[in-house]
Coordinates of C-alpha atoms and ligand atoms in Angstrom, one line a residue:
X1 CA -19.1 -3.4 27.4
X2 CA -18.8 -6.0 24.7
X3 CA -16.1 -5.7 22.0
X4 CA -18.8 -5.1 19.4
X5 CA -20.3 -2.2 21.5
X6 CA -17.1 -0.4 22.1
X7 CA -17.6 2.1 19.2
X8 CA -21.4 2.3 19.5
X9 CA -21.4 6.0 20.6
X10 CA -19.0 7.0 17.8
X11 CA -21.1 5.1 15.3
X12 CA -24.1 7.2 16.1
X13 CA -22.2 10.4 15.1
X14 CA -21.5 9.0 11.7
X15 CA -25.0 7.7 11.3
X16 CA -26.4 11.1 11.8
X17 CA -24.4 12.6 9.0
X18 CA -26.7 13.1 6.0
X19 CA -24.2 12.3 3.2
X20 CA -20.7 11.1 3.0
X21 CA -18.2 12.1 0.3
X22 CA -19.0 9.1 -1.9
X23 CA -22.0 9.8 -4.1
X24 CA -22.7 6.6 -6.0
X25 CA -25.1 8.2 -8.5
X26 CA -22.8 11.1 -9.2
X27 CA -19.9 8.7 -9.9
X28 CA -22.0 6.6 -12.3
X29 CA -23.2 9.8 -13.9
X30 CA -19.7 10.9 -14.5
X31 CA -18.7 7.5 -15.9
X32 CA -21.7 7.6 -18.2
X33 CA -21.1 11.1 -19.4
X34 CA -17.7 10.1 -20.7
X35 CA -18.7 6.6 -21.9
X36 CA -17.2 7.3 -25.3
X37 CA -14.3 9.8 -25.0
X38 CA -12.6 10.9 -28.2
X39 CA -8.9 10.7 -28.7
X40 CA -8.7 14.5 -28.2
X41 CA -10.6 14.1 -24.9
X42 CA -8.1 11.6 -23.7
X43 CA -5.1 13.7 -24.9
X44 CA -6.5 16.8 -23.2
X45 CA -6.5 14.9 -19.9
X46 CA -3.0 13.5 -20.6
X47 CA -1.7 17.0 -21.2
X48 CA -2.9 18.0 -17.7
X49 CA -1.5 14.8 -16.1
X50 CA 1.9 15.4 -17.8
X51 CA 2.1 18.5 -15.6
X52 CA 1.8 16.3 -12.5
X53 CA -1.5 17.9 -11.4
X54 CA -4.0 15.7 -9.6
X55 CA -6.9 14.9 -11.9
X56 CA -10.5 15.7 -11.2
X57 CA -13.1 12.9 -11.2
X58 CA -14.5 13.7 -14.7
X59 CA -10.9 13.6 -16.1
X60 CA -10.3 10.2 -14.5
X61 CA -13.6 9.1 -16.0
X62 CA -12.3 10.0 -19.4
X63 CA -9.3 7.8 -18.9
X64 CA -11.3 4.9 -17.4
X65 CA -13.7 4.8 -20.3
X66 CA -11.1 5.1 -23.0
X67 CA -11.1 2.0 -25.2
X68 CA -8.8 3.2 -27.9
X69 CA -5.6 1.2 -28.0
X70 CA -3.4 4.1 -29.4
X71 CA -4.3 6.4 -26.6
X72 CA -4.2 3.6 -24.0
X73 CA -0.6 3.1 -25.0
X74 CA 0.0 6.8 -24.5
X75 CA -1.5 6.5 -21.0
X76 CA 0.9 3.7 -20.2
X77 CA 3.9 5.7 -21.5
X78 CA 3.0 8.7 -19.5
X79 CA 2.4 6.8 -16.3
X80 CA 5.8 5.3 -16.6
X81 CA 7.4 8.7 -17.3
X82 CA 5.7 10.3 -14.3
X83 CA 6.8 7.6 -11.9
X84 CA 10.4 8.0 -13.0
X85 CA 10.3 11.8 -12.8
X86 CA 8.7 11.9 -9.4
X87 CA 10.4 8.9 -7.6
X88 CA 13.3 8.1 -9.8
X89 CA 13.9 4.5 -10.8
X90 CA 13.7 3.1 -7.3
X91 CA 11.3 0.5 -6.1
X92 CA 10.9 0.3 -2.3
X93 CA 10.7 -3.2 -0.8
X94 CA 8.8 -4.4 2.2
X95 CA 7.2 -7.6 3.6
X96 CA 4.0 -8.1 5.6
X97 CA 4.0 -9.7 9.0
X98 CA 0.7 -11.4 9.9
X99 CA 0.3 -11.1 13.7
X100 CA -3.2 -12.7 14.1
X101 CA -5.9 -14.2 12.0
X102 CA -8.6 -13.9 14.7
X103 CA -11.4 -11.7 13.6
X104 CA -14.9 -10.9 14.8
X105 CA -16.1 -9.7 11.4
X106 CA -17.8 -11.7 8.7
X107 CA -16.6 -10.2 5.4
X108 CA -17.9 -12.6 2.8
X109 CA -14.6 -12.6 0.7
X110 CA -12.1 -13.2 3.5
X111 CA -10.6 -16.4 4.8
X112 CA -10.2 -14.9 8.3
X113 CA -14.0 -14.2 8.7
X114 CA -15.3 -15.5 12.0
X115 CA -17.5 -18.1 10.5
X116 CA -14.7 -19.8 8.6
X117 CA -14.0 -23.1 10.4
X118 CA -11.5 -24.2 7.9
X119 CA -8.6 -22.2 9.1
X120 CA -6.6 -22.6 12.3
X121 CA -6.7 -19.5 14.4
X122 CA -3.8 -18.0 16.3
X123 CA -2.2 -14.8 17.5
X124 CA 1.6 -14.6 17.8
X125 CA 3.1 -14.2 21.2
X126 CA 5.7 -11.5 21.7
X127 CA 8.4 -14.1 21.6
X128 CA 7.0 -15.5 18.4
X129 CA 6.9 -12.0 16.9
X130 CA 10.6 -11.6 17.6
X131 CA 11.3 -14.9 16.0
X132 CA 9.4 -14.0 12.9
X133 CA 11.0 -10.5 12.7
X134 CA 14.4 -12.0 13.2
X135 CA 14.0 -14.2 10.2
X136 CA 12.7 -11.3 8.1
X137 CA 15.6 -9.2 9.1
X138 CA 18.0 -12.1 8.3
X139 CA 16.5 -12.1 4.8
X140 CA 17.3 -8.4 4.4
X141 CA 13.9 -6.8 5.2
X142 CA 13.9 -3.3 6.7
X143 CA 10.2 -2.3 6.3
X144 CA 7.2 -4.3 7.3
X145 CA 3.5 -3.9 7.5
X146 CA 1.9 -5.5 10.5
X147 CA -1.5 -7.1 9.8
X148 CA -4.1 -7.8 12.4
X149 CA -7.7 -9.0 12.2
X150 CA -10.2 -7.2 14.5
X151 CA -10.5 -9.1 17.8
X152 CA -10.4 -8.4 21.5
X153 CA -7.1 -10.3 21.7
X154 CA -5.4 -7.8 19.4
X155 CA -6.7 -4.6 20.9
X156 CA -4.8 -1.4 20.9
X157 CA -2.6 -2.2 23.8
X158 CA -1.6 -5.5 22.2
X159 CA -0.9 -3.7 18.9
X160 CA 1.3 -1.2 20.6
X161 CA 3.3 -3.9 22.4
X162 CA 3.7 -5.8 19.2
X163 CA 5.0 -2.7 17.4
X164 CA 7.6 -2.1 20.2
X165 CA 8.6 -5.8 19.9
X166 CA 9.2 -5.5 16.2
X167 CA 11.4 -2.4 16.7
X168 CA 13.4 -3.9 19.5
X169 CA 14.2 -7.1 17.6
X170 CA 17.8 -7.0 16.1
X171 CA 19.6 -9.6 14.1
X172 CA 23.3 -9.0 13.2
X173 CA 23.5 -5.7 11.3
X174 CA 19.8 -5.7 10.6
X175 CA 16.6 -4.3 12.0
X176 CA 13.2 -3.2 11.0
X177 CA 13.3 0.5 10.6
X178 CA 9.7 1.2 9.7
X179 CA 6.6 -0.7 10.8
X180 CA 3.4 0.2 9.0
X181 CA 0.1 -1.0 10.3
X182 CA -2.9 -2.6 8.5
X183 CA -5.7 -2.9 11.0
X184 CA -9.3 -2.1 11.7
X185 CA -10.5 1.5 11.9
X186 CA -9.7 2.9 15.3
X187 CA -11.0 5.7 17.6
X188 CA -9.0 8.9 18.1
X189 CA -7.9 7.8 21.5
X190 CA -6.5 4.5 20.1
X191 CA -4.8 6.4 17.2
X192 CA -3.0 8.6 19.7
X193 CA -1.5 5.5 21.2
X194 CA -0.4 4.2 17.8
X195 CA 1.2 7.6 17.0
X196 CA 3.2 7.5 20.3
X197 CA 4.6 4.1 19.6
X198 CA 6.0 5.3 16.3
X199 CA 4.3 3.6 13.5
X200 CA 5.0 4.4 9.8
X201 CA 1.8 4.4 7.7
X202 CA -1.6 3.6 9.1
X203 CA -3.5 1.6 6.4
X204 CA -7.2 1.1 6.2
X205 CA -8.7 -0.1 3.0
X206 CA -12.3 0.7 2.3
X207 CA -12.5 -2.6 0.4
X208 CA -15.4 -1.3 -1.8
X209 CA -16.6 2.3 -2.0
X210 CA -20.0 1.3 -3.4
X211 CA -22.5 1.6 -0.5
X212 CA -24.8 -1.2 -1.5
X213 CA -22.0 -3.7 -2.2
X214 CA -20.4 -2.7 1.0
X215 CA -23.6 -3.6 2.9
X216 CA -23.8 -7.0 1.1
X217 CA -20.1 -7.9 1.8
X218 CA -20.1 -6.8 5.5
X219 CA -23.2 -8.0 7.4
X220 CA -25.0 -5.6 9.7
X221 CA -24.3 -6.1 13.4
X222 CA -20.6 -6.4 12.8
X223 CA -18.1 -3.6 13.4
X224 CA -17.1 -3.7 9.8
X225 CA -20.7 -3.4 8.7
X226 CA -20.4 0.4 9.4
X227 CA -19.3 1.9 6.1
X228 CA -18.7 5.4 7.4
X229 CA -16.8 4.4 10.5
X230 CA -14.3 2.9 8.0
X231 CA -14.6 5.7 5.4
X232 CA -13.5 8.3 8.0
X233 CA -10.7 6.2 9.6
X234 CA -8.0 8.3 7.9
X235 CA -9.8 11.5 9.0
X236 CA -9.5 10.5 12.7
X237 CA -5.9 9.6 12.2
X238 CA -5.1 13.0 10.6
X239 CA -7.2 14.7 13.4
X240 CA -4.8 13.4 16.0
X241 CA -1.6 14.2 14.0
X242 CA -1.0 10.7 12.6
X243 CA -0.4 12.2 9.2
X244 CA 0.9 9.2 7.3
X245 CA -2.1 7.3 6.1
X246 CA -3.0 5.0 3.3
X247 CA -6.1 4.0 1.4
X248 CA -7.0 1.1 -0.8
X249 CA -9.8 -0.9 -2.4
X250 CA -10.1 -4.6 -2.9
X251 CA -10.7 -5.0 -6.6
X252 CA -13.2 -7.6 -7.6
X253 CA -16.0 -6.8 -5.1
X254 CA -17.6 -4.2 -7.4
X255 CA -17.0 -2.6 -10.8
X256 CA -13.3 -1.5 -10.9
X257 CA -14.2 1.7 -12.7
X258 CA -16.3 2.8 -9.7
X259 CA -13.7 1.8 -7.2
X260 CA -11.1 3.9 -8.9
X261 CA -13.4 6.9 -8.8
X262 CA -14.0 6.1 -5.1
X263 CA -10.2 6.2 -4.4
X264 CA -9.9 9.5 -6.2
X265 CA -12.9 11.0 -4.2
X266 CA -11.3 9.8 -1.0
X267 CA -8.0 11.5 -2.0
X268 CA -9.8 14.7 -2.8
X269 CA -11.7 14.7 0.4
X270 CA -8.5 14.4 2.4
X271 CA -6.6 17.0 0.4
X272 CA -9.4 19.5 0.8
X273 CA -9.9 18.9 4.5
X274 CA -6.2 18.5 5.5
X275 CA -4.4 21.3 3.8
X276 CA -3.3 19.3 0.7
X277 CA -2.3 16.1 2.6
X278 CA -3.7 13.2 0.7
X279 CA -3.0 9.5 1.2
X280 CA 0.7 8.6 1.4
X281 CA 0.0 5.4 -0.5
X282 CA -2.8 3.7 -2.4
X283 CA -3.1 -0.1 -2.6
X284 CA -5.2 -1.9 -5.2
X285 CA -5.2 -5.6 -4.4
X286 CA -7.3 -8.0 -6.5
X287 CA -9.3 -10.7 -4.7
X288 CA -7.5 -14.0 -4.5
X289 CA -8.8 -17.5 -3.6
X290 CA -8.9 -18.2 0.1
X291 CA -9.6 -21.5 1.8
X292 CA -13.2 -22.0 3.0
X293 CA -14.3 -18.9 1.1
X294 CA -16.6 -20.0 -1.8
X295 CA -17.6 -16.4 -2.5
X296 CA -14.4 -15.6 -4.2
X297 CA -14.5 -18.5 -6.7
X298 CA -17.3 -17.0 -8.8
X299 CA -16.9 -13.2 -8.9
X300 CA -19.2 -11.1 -11.0
X301 CA -16.7 -8.2 -11.0
X302 CA -13.4 -10.1 -11.4
X303 CA -10.8 -7.7 -12.9
X304 CA -8.9 -9.1 -15.9
X305 CA -5.1 -8.6 -16.3
X306 CA -5.7 -6.0 -19.0
X307 CA -8.1 -4.1 -16.9
X308 CA -5.7 -4.3 -14.0
X309 CA -2.9 -2.8 -16.0
X310 CA -5.2 0.0 -17.1
X311 CA -6.4 0.8 -13.6
X312 CA -2.8 1.0 -12.3
X313 CA -1.8 3.4 -15.0
X314 CA -4.9 5.6 -14.4
X315 CA -4.2 5.8 -10.7
X316 CA -0.6 6.9 -11.5
X317 CA -1.8 9.6 -13.8
X318 CA -4.6 10.8 -11.5
X319 CA -2.7 11.0 -8.2
X320 CA 0.9 11.6 -9.3
X321 CA 2.4 12.2 -5.8
X322 CA 0.9 9.2 -4.1
X323 CA 2.9 6.1 -3.6
X324 CA 1.4 3.0 -5.2
X325 CA 1.8 -0.5 -3.7
X326 CA 1.6 -3.7 -5.7
X327 CA 1.6 -6.8 -3.7
X328 CA 2.8 -10.4 -4.1
X329 CA -0.9 -11.4 -4.5
X330 CA 0.0 -10.9 -8.2
X331 CA 1.9 -13.4 -10.2
X332 CA 5.5 -12.5 -11.3
X333 CA 4.4 -12.1 -14.9
X334 CA 1.7 -9.6 -14.0
X335 CA 4.1 -7.8 -11.6
X336 CA 6.7 -7.4 -14.4
X337 CA 4.1 -5.7 -16.6
X338 CA 2.5 -3.5 -14.0
X339 CA 5.4 -2.2 -12.1
X340 CA 6.6 0.1 -14.9
X341 CA 3.2 1.7 -15.0
X342 CA 3.7 3.7 -11.8
X343 CA 4.2 1.3 -8.9
X344 CA 6.6 2.7 -6.2
X345 CA 6.5 -0.1 -3.6
X346 CA 6.3 -3.9 -3.8
X347 CA 6.6 -6.7 -1.3
X348 CA 8.8 -9.7 -1.8
X349 CA 9.8 -12.8 0.2
X350 CA 6.4 -12.4 1.8
X351 CA 4.7 -15.0 4.0
X352 CA 1.0 -14.4 4.7
X353 CA 0.4 -17.2 7.2
X354 CA 0.5 -16.3 10.9
X355 CA 3.9 -17.7 11.9
X356 CA 4.7 -18.1 8.2
X357 CA 8.4 -17.0 8.2
X358 CA 9.4 -19.7 10.6
X359 CA 7.8 -22.2 8.2
X360 CA 9.2 -20.6 5.2
X361 CA 10.4 -23.9 3.7
X362 CA 6.7 -24.7 3.1
X363 CA 6.2 -21.2 1.6
X364 CA 2.5 -21.3 2.1
X365 CA 0.4 -22.1 5.1
X366 CA -3.1 -22.4 3.6
X367 CA -4.7 -23.4 6.9
X368 CA -3.7 -20.0 8.4
X369 CA -3.8 -17.7 5.4
X370 CA -6.2 -14.9 4.4
X371 CA -5.8 -15.6 0.7
X372 CA -3.2 -17.2 -1.6
X373 CA 0.0 -15.5 -2.9
X374 CA 0.8 -15.2 -6.6
X375 CA 4.5 -14.5 -6.2
X376 CA 6.2 -16.7 -3.8
X377 CA 9.8 -16.0 -4.9
X378 CA 12.4 -15.2 -2.4
X379 CA 13.4 -11.6 -1.7
X380 CA 16.8 -12.2 -3.1
X381 CA 15.4 -13.5 -6.4
X382 CA 13.1 -10.5 -6.8
X383 CA 15.8 -8.1 -6.0
X384 CA 18.1 -9.7 -8.6
X385 CA 15.3 -9.5 -11.2
X386 CA 14.5 -5.9 -10.3
X387 CA 18.1 -4.8 -10.9
X388 CA 17.8 -6.1 -14.5
X389 CA 14.5 -4.1 -15.1
X390 CA 15.9 -0.6 -15.2
X391 CA 15.0 -0.1 -11.6
X392 CA 16.9 0.1 -8.4
X393 CA 15.6 -1.8 -5.3
X394 CA 15.5 0.3 -2.2
X395 CA 15.0 -0.4 1.5
X396 CA 14.8 3.2 2.3
X397 CA 12.9 4.4 5.4
X398 CA 14.4 7.9 5.6
X399 CA 11.5 10.3 5.2
X400 CA 9.4 9.0 8.1
X401 CA 12.5 9.0 10.3
X402 CA 13.5 12.5 9.2
X403 CA 10.0 13.8 9.9
X404 CA 9.1 14.1 6.2
X405 CA 5.5 13.0 6.6
X406 CA 2.1 14.6 6.0
X407 CA 2.4 18.2 4.8
X408 CA 6.2 18.1 4.9
X409 CA 6.3 15.0 2.6
X410 CA 3.8 16.6 0.2
X411 CA 5.9 19.7 0.1
X412 CA 9.0 17.7 -0.8
X413 CA 7.2 15.4 -3.2
X414 CA 5.4 18.2 -5.0
X415 CA 8.6 20.1 -5.6
X416 CA 10.1 17.0 -7.3
X417 CA 12.8 16.8 -4.7
X418 CA 11.9 13.3 -3.8
X419 CA 14.3 11.7 -6.3
X420 CA 17.1 13.7 -4.7
X421 CA 16.4 11.7 -1.6
X422 CA 14.9 8.5 -3.1
X423 CA 17.8 7.6 -5.4
X424 CA 20.7 8.3 -3.0
X425 CA 18.9 6.5 -0.3
X426 CA 18.1 3.6 -2.6
X427 CA 21.8 3.3 -3.5
X428 CA 22.8 3.3 0.2
X429 CA 20.2 0.9 1.4
X430 CA 20.8 -1.4 -1.6
X431 CA 24.5 -1.4 -0.8
X432 CA 23.7 -2.4 2.7
X433 CA 21.6 -5.3 1.4
X434 CA 24.3 -6.4 -0.9
X435 CA 26.9 -6.3 1.9
X436 CA 24.8 -8.2 4.4
X437 CA 22.3 -10.4 2.8
X438 CA 22.6 -10.9 -1.0
X439 CA 23.6 -14.1 -2.8
X440 CA 26.6 -13.9 -5.1
X441 CA 24.5 -13.5 -8.3
X442 CA 22.3 -10.8 -6.7
X443 CA 25.4 -9.0 -5.4
X444 CA 26.8 -8.9 -8.9
X445 CA 23.5 -7.6 -10.4
X446 CA 23.1 -5.1 -7.6
X447 CA 26.6 -3.7 -7.9
X448 CA 26.0 -3.2 -11.6
X449 CA 22.8 -1.3 -10.9
X450 CA 24.4 0.8 -8.2
X451 CA 27.3 1.8 -10.6
X452 CA 24.7 2.7 -13.3
X453 CA 22.6 4.9 -11.0
X454 CA 25.7 6.5 -9.4
X455 CA 26.9 7.3 -12.9
X456 CA 23.6 9.0 -13.7
X457 CA 23.8 11.3 -10.6
X458 CA 24.8 14.9 -11.1
X459 CA 28.3 15.7 -10.0
X460 CA 27.3 17.6 -6.9
X461 CA 27.5 17.5 -3.1
X462 CA 24.8 14.8 -2.9
X463 CA 26.8 12.5 -5.1
X464 CA 30.0 13.2 -3.2
X465 CA 28.1 12.3 0.0
X466 CA 26.8 9.1 -1.5
X467 CA 30.3 8.0 -2.7
X468 CA 31.8 8.7 0.7
X469 CA 28.9 6.9 2.4
X470 CA 29.4 3.8 0.3
X471 CA 33.0 3.7 1.5
X472 CA 31.7 4.0 5.1
X473 CA 29.2 1.2 4.6
X474 CA 32.0 -1.0 3.2
X475 CA 34.0 -0.4 6.4
X476 CA 31.0 -1.6 8.5
X477 CA 29.0 1.5 9.3
X478 CA 25.2 1.1 8.8
X479 CA 22.0 3.1 8.4
X480 CA 23.4 6.1 6.5
X481 CA 20.7 8.2 5.0
X482 CA 19.7 11.5 3.6
Ligands
SF4_1 FE1 -11.6 -9.6 9.5 FE2 -10.4 -8.0 7.7 FE3 -11.0 -10.5 7.0 FE4 -12.9 -8.8 7.3 S1 -11.3 -8.7 5.8 S2 -12.9 -10.8 8.1 S3 -12.2 -7.5 9.0 S4 -9.6 -9.9 8.6
SF4_2 FE1 10.4 6.8 0.5 FE2 11.4 9.1 1.4 FE3 13.0 7.0 1.1 FE4 12.0 8.3 -1.1 S1 13.5 9.1 0.4 S2 12.1 6.0 -0.8 S3 10.0 8.9 -0.4 S4 11.3 7.2 2.5

């Protein structure tokens, strides 16, 4: 059986379904219905959002269509408040690890598409994975997301081996404690294997929820050409108990307003079908230039910085308990503005070329990259800046290792207990970072931030535990968590 045929039987099941949960006409109808919301329409929705209740599509449509600067500012202020109330002031850090840029698909917007002859193709060997991971660990990373194209060379067994390789690589006091996966949609049998090997989050981004645009971007006859195979990727994961899943859209392929509604419908579908378990995180990358990819240089639906800010805030207001990831695709100045609007995770010190960490002095490897990064600063620099932004950097990986995923996580998150875990764990993992990896300036900024947030903690058993744990870390113990 050829690689392209391997899912043929499964595809038939999805093709026979009459409708999926994205109804393009209905979405446009809702956006049109609220094309000119009044201030009081917007404030009515904000009142609901302030209670940390997931919004309904028509309510999201009201926020999307709002053009009034006064109430847009109210949206920004509330998005910031919700993020702080639910997650505390912590920002979790991670970095991607590109394992392979070989791909059988032909997505028009991607530098890795099979027809692009302008990039050099390669897949890391197990030894090379260890080398890359060792460098990442040496910079202070604790969380990664492994990125693969879709190719016979990086099949499920290869993926499982690569994940094991990441976890077994150590460097001094450091290690990767959580490896998330960004890969193609998989079958249930394959997902069982991923679960057994101990991944963190399984990420599959729909790219665009708009059916017609999806068909245009992903040619028929490719695996990715099957919209529903991709749309139900998270369902299959949840069906086999892999309950930590993520969704996303690539902004710039179609109208951002539609894509936001698509992300919300996807969340609602999961919550309704899986006992309240929605996506663990949502990503909202904007398309970036990529070598040998002319499609991206003239985008009809390019999202401006102002629209981007607005869409991030609307997501925060609409799905209050879902983590939101902002990547280093964005330039530092955009990140500074957008992070306070509800972002809970960012990457820093990232290299997106295959083998990019070993070539870090070059920073970019355009001949092996999928797109171009906007923020190429070092992890240390971004950590230092974050400490001065009323936020506390965190390398926490505690929930997934303590079994707080899926329903358990939602239970904890919805009871607003997450900051009881998030902030203490941010303090402890940040302390580890400062002891093992930080430059002198960053250590100074980080110690100040730790003192500030320690001072803000209630005088209770948790605080006592954290103070004692800091002492244990200073004496050489590592990986203390709640
Ligand atoms: Fe392959 Fe993903 Fe790029 Fe499409 S977007 S060509 S599936 S790597
Ligand atoms: Fe994430 Fe849980 Fe750690 Fe909070 S405590 S940062 S939710 S892993």
